[in-house]
Backbone as JSON Lines, residues from 0, in Angstrom:
{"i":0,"aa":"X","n":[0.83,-1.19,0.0],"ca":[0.0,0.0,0.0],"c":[0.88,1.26,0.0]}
{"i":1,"aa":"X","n":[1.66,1.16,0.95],"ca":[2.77,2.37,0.76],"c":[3.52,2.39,-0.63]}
{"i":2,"aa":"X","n":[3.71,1.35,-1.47],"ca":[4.29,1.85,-3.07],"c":[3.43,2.4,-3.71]}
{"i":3,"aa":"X","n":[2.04,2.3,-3.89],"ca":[0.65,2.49,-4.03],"c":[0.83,4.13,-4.27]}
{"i":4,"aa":"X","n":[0.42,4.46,-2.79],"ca":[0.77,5.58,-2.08],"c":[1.82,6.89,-2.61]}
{"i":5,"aa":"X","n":[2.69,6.26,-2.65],"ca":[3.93,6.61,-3.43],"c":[3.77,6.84,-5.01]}
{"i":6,"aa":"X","n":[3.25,6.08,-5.81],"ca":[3.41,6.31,-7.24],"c":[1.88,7.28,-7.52]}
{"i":7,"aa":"X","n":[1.15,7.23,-6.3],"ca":[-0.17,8.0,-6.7],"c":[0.57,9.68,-6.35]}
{"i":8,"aa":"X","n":[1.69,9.84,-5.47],"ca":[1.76,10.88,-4.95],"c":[3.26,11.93,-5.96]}
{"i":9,"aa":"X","n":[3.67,10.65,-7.05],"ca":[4.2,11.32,-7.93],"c":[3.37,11.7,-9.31]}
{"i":10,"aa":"X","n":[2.76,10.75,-9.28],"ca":[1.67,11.62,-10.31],"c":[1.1,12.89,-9.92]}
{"i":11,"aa":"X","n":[0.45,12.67,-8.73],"ca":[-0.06,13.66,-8.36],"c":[0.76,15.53,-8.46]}
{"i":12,"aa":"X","n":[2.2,14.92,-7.92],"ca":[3.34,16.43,-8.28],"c":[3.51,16.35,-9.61]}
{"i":13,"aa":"X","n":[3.64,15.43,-10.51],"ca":[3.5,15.91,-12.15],"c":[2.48,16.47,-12.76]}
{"i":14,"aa":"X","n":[0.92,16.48,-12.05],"ca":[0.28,17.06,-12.27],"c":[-0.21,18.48,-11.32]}
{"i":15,"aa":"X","n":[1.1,19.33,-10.65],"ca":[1.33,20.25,-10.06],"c":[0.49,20.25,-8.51]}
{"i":16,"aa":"X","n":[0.52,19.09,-8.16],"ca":[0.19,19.17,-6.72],"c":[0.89,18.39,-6.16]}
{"i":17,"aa":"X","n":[1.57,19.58,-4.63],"ca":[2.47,18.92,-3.94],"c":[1.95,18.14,-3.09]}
{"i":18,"aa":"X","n":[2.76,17.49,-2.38],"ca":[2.33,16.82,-1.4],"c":[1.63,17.42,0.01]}
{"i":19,"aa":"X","n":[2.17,19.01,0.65],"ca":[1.23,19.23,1.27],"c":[0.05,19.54,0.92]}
{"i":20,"aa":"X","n":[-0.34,20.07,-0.32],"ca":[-1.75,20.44,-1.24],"c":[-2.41,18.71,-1.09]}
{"i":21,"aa":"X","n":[-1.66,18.02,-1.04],"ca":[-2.5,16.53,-1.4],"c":[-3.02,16.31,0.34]}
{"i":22,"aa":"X","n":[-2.02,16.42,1.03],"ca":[-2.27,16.19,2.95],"c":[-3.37,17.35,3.38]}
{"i":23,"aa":"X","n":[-3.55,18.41,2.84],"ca":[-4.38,19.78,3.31],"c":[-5.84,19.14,2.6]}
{"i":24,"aa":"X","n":[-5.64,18.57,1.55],"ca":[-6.84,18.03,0.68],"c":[-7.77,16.82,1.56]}
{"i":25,"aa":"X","n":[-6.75,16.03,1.8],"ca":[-6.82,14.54,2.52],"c":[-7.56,14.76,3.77]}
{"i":26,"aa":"X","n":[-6.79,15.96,4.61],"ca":[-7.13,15.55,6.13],"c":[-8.77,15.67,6.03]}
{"i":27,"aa":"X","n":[-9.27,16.61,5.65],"ca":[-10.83,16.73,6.53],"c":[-11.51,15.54,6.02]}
{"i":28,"aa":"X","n":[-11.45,14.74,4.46],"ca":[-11.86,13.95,4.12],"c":[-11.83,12.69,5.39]}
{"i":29,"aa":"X","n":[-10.28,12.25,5.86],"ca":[-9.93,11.33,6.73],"c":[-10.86,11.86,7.57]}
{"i":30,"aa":"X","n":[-10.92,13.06,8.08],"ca":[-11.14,13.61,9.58],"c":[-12.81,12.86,9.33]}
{"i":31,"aa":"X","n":[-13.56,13.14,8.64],"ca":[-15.07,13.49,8.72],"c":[-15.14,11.67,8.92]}
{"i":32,"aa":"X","n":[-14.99,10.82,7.52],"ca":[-14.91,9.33,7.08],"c":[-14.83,8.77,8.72]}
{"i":33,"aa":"X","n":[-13.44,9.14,9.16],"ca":[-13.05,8.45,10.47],"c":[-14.02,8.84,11.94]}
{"i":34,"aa":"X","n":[-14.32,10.11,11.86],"ca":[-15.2,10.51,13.37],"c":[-16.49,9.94,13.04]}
{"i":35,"aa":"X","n":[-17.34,10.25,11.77],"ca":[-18.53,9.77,11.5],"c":[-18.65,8.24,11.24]}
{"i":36,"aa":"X","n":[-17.43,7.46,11.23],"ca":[-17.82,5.86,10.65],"c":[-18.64,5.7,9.17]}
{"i":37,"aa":"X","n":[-17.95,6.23,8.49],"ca":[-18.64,6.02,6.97],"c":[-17.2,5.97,6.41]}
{"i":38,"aa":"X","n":[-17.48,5.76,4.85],"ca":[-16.88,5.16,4.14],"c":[-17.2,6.57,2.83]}
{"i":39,"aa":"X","n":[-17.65,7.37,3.08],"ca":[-18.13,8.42,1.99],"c":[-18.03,9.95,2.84]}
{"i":40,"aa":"X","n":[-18.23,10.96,1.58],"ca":[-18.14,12.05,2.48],"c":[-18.44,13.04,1.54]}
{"i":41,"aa":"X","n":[-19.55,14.0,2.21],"ca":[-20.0,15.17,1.25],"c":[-18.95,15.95,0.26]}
{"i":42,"aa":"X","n":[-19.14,15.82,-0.64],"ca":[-18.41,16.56,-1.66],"c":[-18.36,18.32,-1.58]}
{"i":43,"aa":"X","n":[-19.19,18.57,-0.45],"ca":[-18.92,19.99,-0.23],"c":[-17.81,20.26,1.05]}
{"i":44,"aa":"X","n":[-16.85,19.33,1.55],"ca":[-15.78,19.08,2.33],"c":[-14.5,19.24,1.35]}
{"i":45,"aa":"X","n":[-14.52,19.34,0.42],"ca":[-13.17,19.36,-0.71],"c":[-13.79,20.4,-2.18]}
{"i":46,"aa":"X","n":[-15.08,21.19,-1.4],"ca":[-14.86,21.79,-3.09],"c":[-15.0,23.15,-3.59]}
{"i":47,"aa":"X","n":[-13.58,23.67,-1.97],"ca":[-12.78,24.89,-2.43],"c":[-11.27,24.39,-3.26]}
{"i":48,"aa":"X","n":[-11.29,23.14,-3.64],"ca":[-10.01,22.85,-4.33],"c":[-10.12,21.52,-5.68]}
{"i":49,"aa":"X","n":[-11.19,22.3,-6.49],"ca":[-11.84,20.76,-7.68],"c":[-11.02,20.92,-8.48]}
{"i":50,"aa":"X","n":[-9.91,21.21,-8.83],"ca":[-8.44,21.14,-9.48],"c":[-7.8,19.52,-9.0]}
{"i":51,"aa":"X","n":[-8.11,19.84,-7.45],"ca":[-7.34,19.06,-6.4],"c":[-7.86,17.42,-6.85]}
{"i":52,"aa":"X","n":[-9.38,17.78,-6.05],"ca":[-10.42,16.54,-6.23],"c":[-10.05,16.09,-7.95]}
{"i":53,"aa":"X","n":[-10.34,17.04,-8.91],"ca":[-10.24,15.99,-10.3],"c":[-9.15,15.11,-10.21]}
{"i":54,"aa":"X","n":[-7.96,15.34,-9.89],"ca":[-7.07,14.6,-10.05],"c":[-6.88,13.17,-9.03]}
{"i":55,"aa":"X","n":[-7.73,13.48,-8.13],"ca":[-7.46,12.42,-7.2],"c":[-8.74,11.69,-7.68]}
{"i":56,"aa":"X","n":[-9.61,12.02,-9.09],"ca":[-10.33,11.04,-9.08],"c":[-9.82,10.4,-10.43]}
{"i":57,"aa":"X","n":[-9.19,11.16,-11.19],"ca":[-8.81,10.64,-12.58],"c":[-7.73,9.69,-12.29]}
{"i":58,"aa":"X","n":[-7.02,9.97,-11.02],"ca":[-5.6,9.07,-10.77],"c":[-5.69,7.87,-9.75]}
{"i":59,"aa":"X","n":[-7.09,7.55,-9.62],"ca":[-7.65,6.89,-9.65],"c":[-8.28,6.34,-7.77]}
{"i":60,"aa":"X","n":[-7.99,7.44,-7.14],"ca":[-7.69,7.71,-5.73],"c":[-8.58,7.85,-5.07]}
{"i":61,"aa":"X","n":[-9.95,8.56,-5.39],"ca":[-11.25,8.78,-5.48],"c":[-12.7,8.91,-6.3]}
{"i":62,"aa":"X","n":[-13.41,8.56,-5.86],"ca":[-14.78,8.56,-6.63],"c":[-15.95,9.36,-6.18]}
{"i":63,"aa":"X","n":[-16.67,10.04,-6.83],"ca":[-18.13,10.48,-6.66],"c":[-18.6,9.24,-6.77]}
{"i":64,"aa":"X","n":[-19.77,9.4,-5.68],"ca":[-20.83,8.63,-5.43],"c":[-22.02,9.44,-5.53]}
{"i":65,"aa":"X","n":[-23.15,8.72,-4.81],"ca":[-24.79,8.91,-5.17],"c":[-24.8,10.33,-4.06]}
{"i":66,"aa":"X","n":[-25.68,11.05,-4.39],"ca":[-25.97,11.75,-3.63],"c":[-24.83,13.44,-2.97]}
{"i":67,"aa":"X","n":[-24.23,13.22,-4.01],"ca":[-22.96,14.39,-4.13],"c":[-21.5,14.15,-3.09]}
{"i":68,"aa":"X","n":[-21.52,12.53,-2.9],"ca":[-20.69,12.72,-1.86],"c":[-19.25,11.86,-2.46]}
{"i":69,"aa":"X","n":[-18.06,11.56,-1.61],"ca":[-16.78,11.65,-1.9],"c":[-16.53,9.97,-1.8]}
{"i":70,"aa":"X","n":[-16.05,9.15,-2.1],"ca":[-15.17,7.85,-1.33],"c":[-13.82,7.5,-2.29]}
{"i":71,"aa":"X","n":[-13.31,6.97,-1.15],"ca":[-11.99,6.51,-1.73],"c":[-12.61,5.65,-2.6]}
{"i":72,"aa":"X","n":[-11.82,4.93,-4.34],"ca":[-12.06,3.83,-4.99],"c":[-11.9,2.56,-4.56]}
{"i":73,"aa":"X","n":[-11.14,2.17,-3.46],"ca":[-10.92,1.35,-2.27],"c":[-11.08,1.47,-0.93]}
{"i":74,"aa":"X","n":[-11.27,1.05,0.14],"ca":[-11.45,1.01,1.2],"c":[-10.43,0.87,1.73]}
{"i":75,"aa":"X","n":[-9.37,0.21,1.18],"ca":[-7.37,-0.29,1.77],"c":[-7.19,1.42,1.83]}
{"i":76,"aa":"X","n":[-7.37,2.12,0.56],"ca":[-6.85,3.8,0.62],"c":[-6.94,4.33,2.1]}
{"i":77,"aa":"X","n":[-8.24,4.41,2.31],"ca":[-8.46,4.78,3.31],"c":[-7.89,4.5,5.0]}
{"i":78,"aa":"X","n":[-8.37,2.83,4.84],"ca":[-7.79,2.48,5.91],"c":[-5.98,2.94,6.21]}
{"i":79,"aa":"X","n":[-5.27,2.89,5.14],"ca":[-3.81,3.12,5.23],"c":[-3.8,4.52,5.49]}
{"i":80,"aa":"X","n":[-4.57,5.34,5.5],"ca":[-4.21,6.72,5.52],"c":[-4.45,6.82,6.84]}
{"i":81,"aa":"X","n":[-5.63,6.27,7.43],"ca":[-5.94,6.35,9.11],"c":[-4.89,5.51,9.85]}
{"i":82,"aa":"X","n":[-4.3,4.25,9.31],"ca":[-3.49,3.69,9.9],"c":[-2.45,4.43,9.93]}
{"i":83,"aa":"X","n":[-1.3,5.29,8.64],"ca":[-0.25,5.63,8.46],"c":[-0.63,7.27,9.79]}
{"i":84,"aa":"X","n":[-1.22,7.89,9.67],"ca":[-1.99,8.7,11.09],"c":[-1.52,8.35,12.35]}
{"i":85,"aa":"X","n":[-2.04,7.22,12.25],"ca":[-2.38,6.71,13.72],"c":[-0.87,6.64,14.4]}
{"i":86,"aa":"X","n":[0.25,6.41,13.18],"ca":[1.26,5.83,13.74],"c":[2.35,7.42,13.92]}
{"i":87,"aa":"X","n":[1.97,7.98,12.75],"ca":[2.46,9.27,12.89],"c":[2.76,9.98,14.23]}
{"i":88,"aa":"X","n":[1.42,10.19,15.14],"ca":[0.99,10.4,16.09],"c":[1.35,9.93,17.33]}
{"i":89,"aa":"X","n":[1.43,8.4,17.6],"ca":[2.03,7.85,18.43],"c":[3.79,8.5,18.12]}
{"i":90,"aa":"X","n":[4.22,7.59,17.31],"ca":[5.44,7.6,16.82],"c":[6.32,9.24,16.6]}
{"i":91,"aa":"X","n":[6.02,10.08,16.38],"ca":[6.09,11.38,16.1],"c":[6.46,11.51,14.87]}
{"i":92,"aa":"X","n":[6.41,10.88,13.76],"ca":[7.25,11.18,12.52],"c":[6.25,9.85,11.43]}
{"i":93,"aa":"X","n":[6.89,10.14,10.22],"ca":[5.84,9.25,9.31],"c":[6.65,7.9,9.38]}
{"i":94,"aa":"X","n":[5.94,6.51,9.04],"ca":[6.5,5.48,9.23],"c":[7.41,4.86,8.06]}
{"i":95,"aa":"X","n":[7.94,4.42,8.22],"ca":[9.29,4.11,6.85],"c":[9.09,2.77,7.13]}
């Protein structure tokens, strides 16, 4: 999941978004998904940045769903992003 991760996050800077633009994008998505227990998330949580969102859906990272709202194209995405978090946090630094 972390090579995954990795080759989504160089596309993502070839298509002029850095990596904190991708983490500033990410968190409230994680934040809302993870406090509320869903798996989806209003599309009005990411759409002061639909530059951002297109690309994370064309690169295959995210999807619109029914009802105007957001999900990862996998459920692993997600979970690794709350897991790679979780450890951040404990750990103080990202996990290698």
């Amino acid at each position: 999941m972390r090579q995954f991760w990795k080759n989504r996050r160089q596309h993502l800077n070839k298509a002029g978004i850095s990596n904190p633009q991708s983490n500033a994008f990410l968190e409230p998505l994680i934040n809302y998904m993870e406090c509320q227990g869903k798996i989806s998330a209003p599309a009005t949580i990411v759409e002061k940045t639909p530059d951002v969102l297109d690309a994370f859906i064309s690169f295959g990272i995210l999807q619109r769903s029914a009802k105007h709202n957001i999900n990862f194209c996998h459920q692993r995405y997600l979970d690794h992003l709350i897991a790679e978090r979780l450890l951040r946090n404990i750990f103080g630094s990202s996990p290698d």
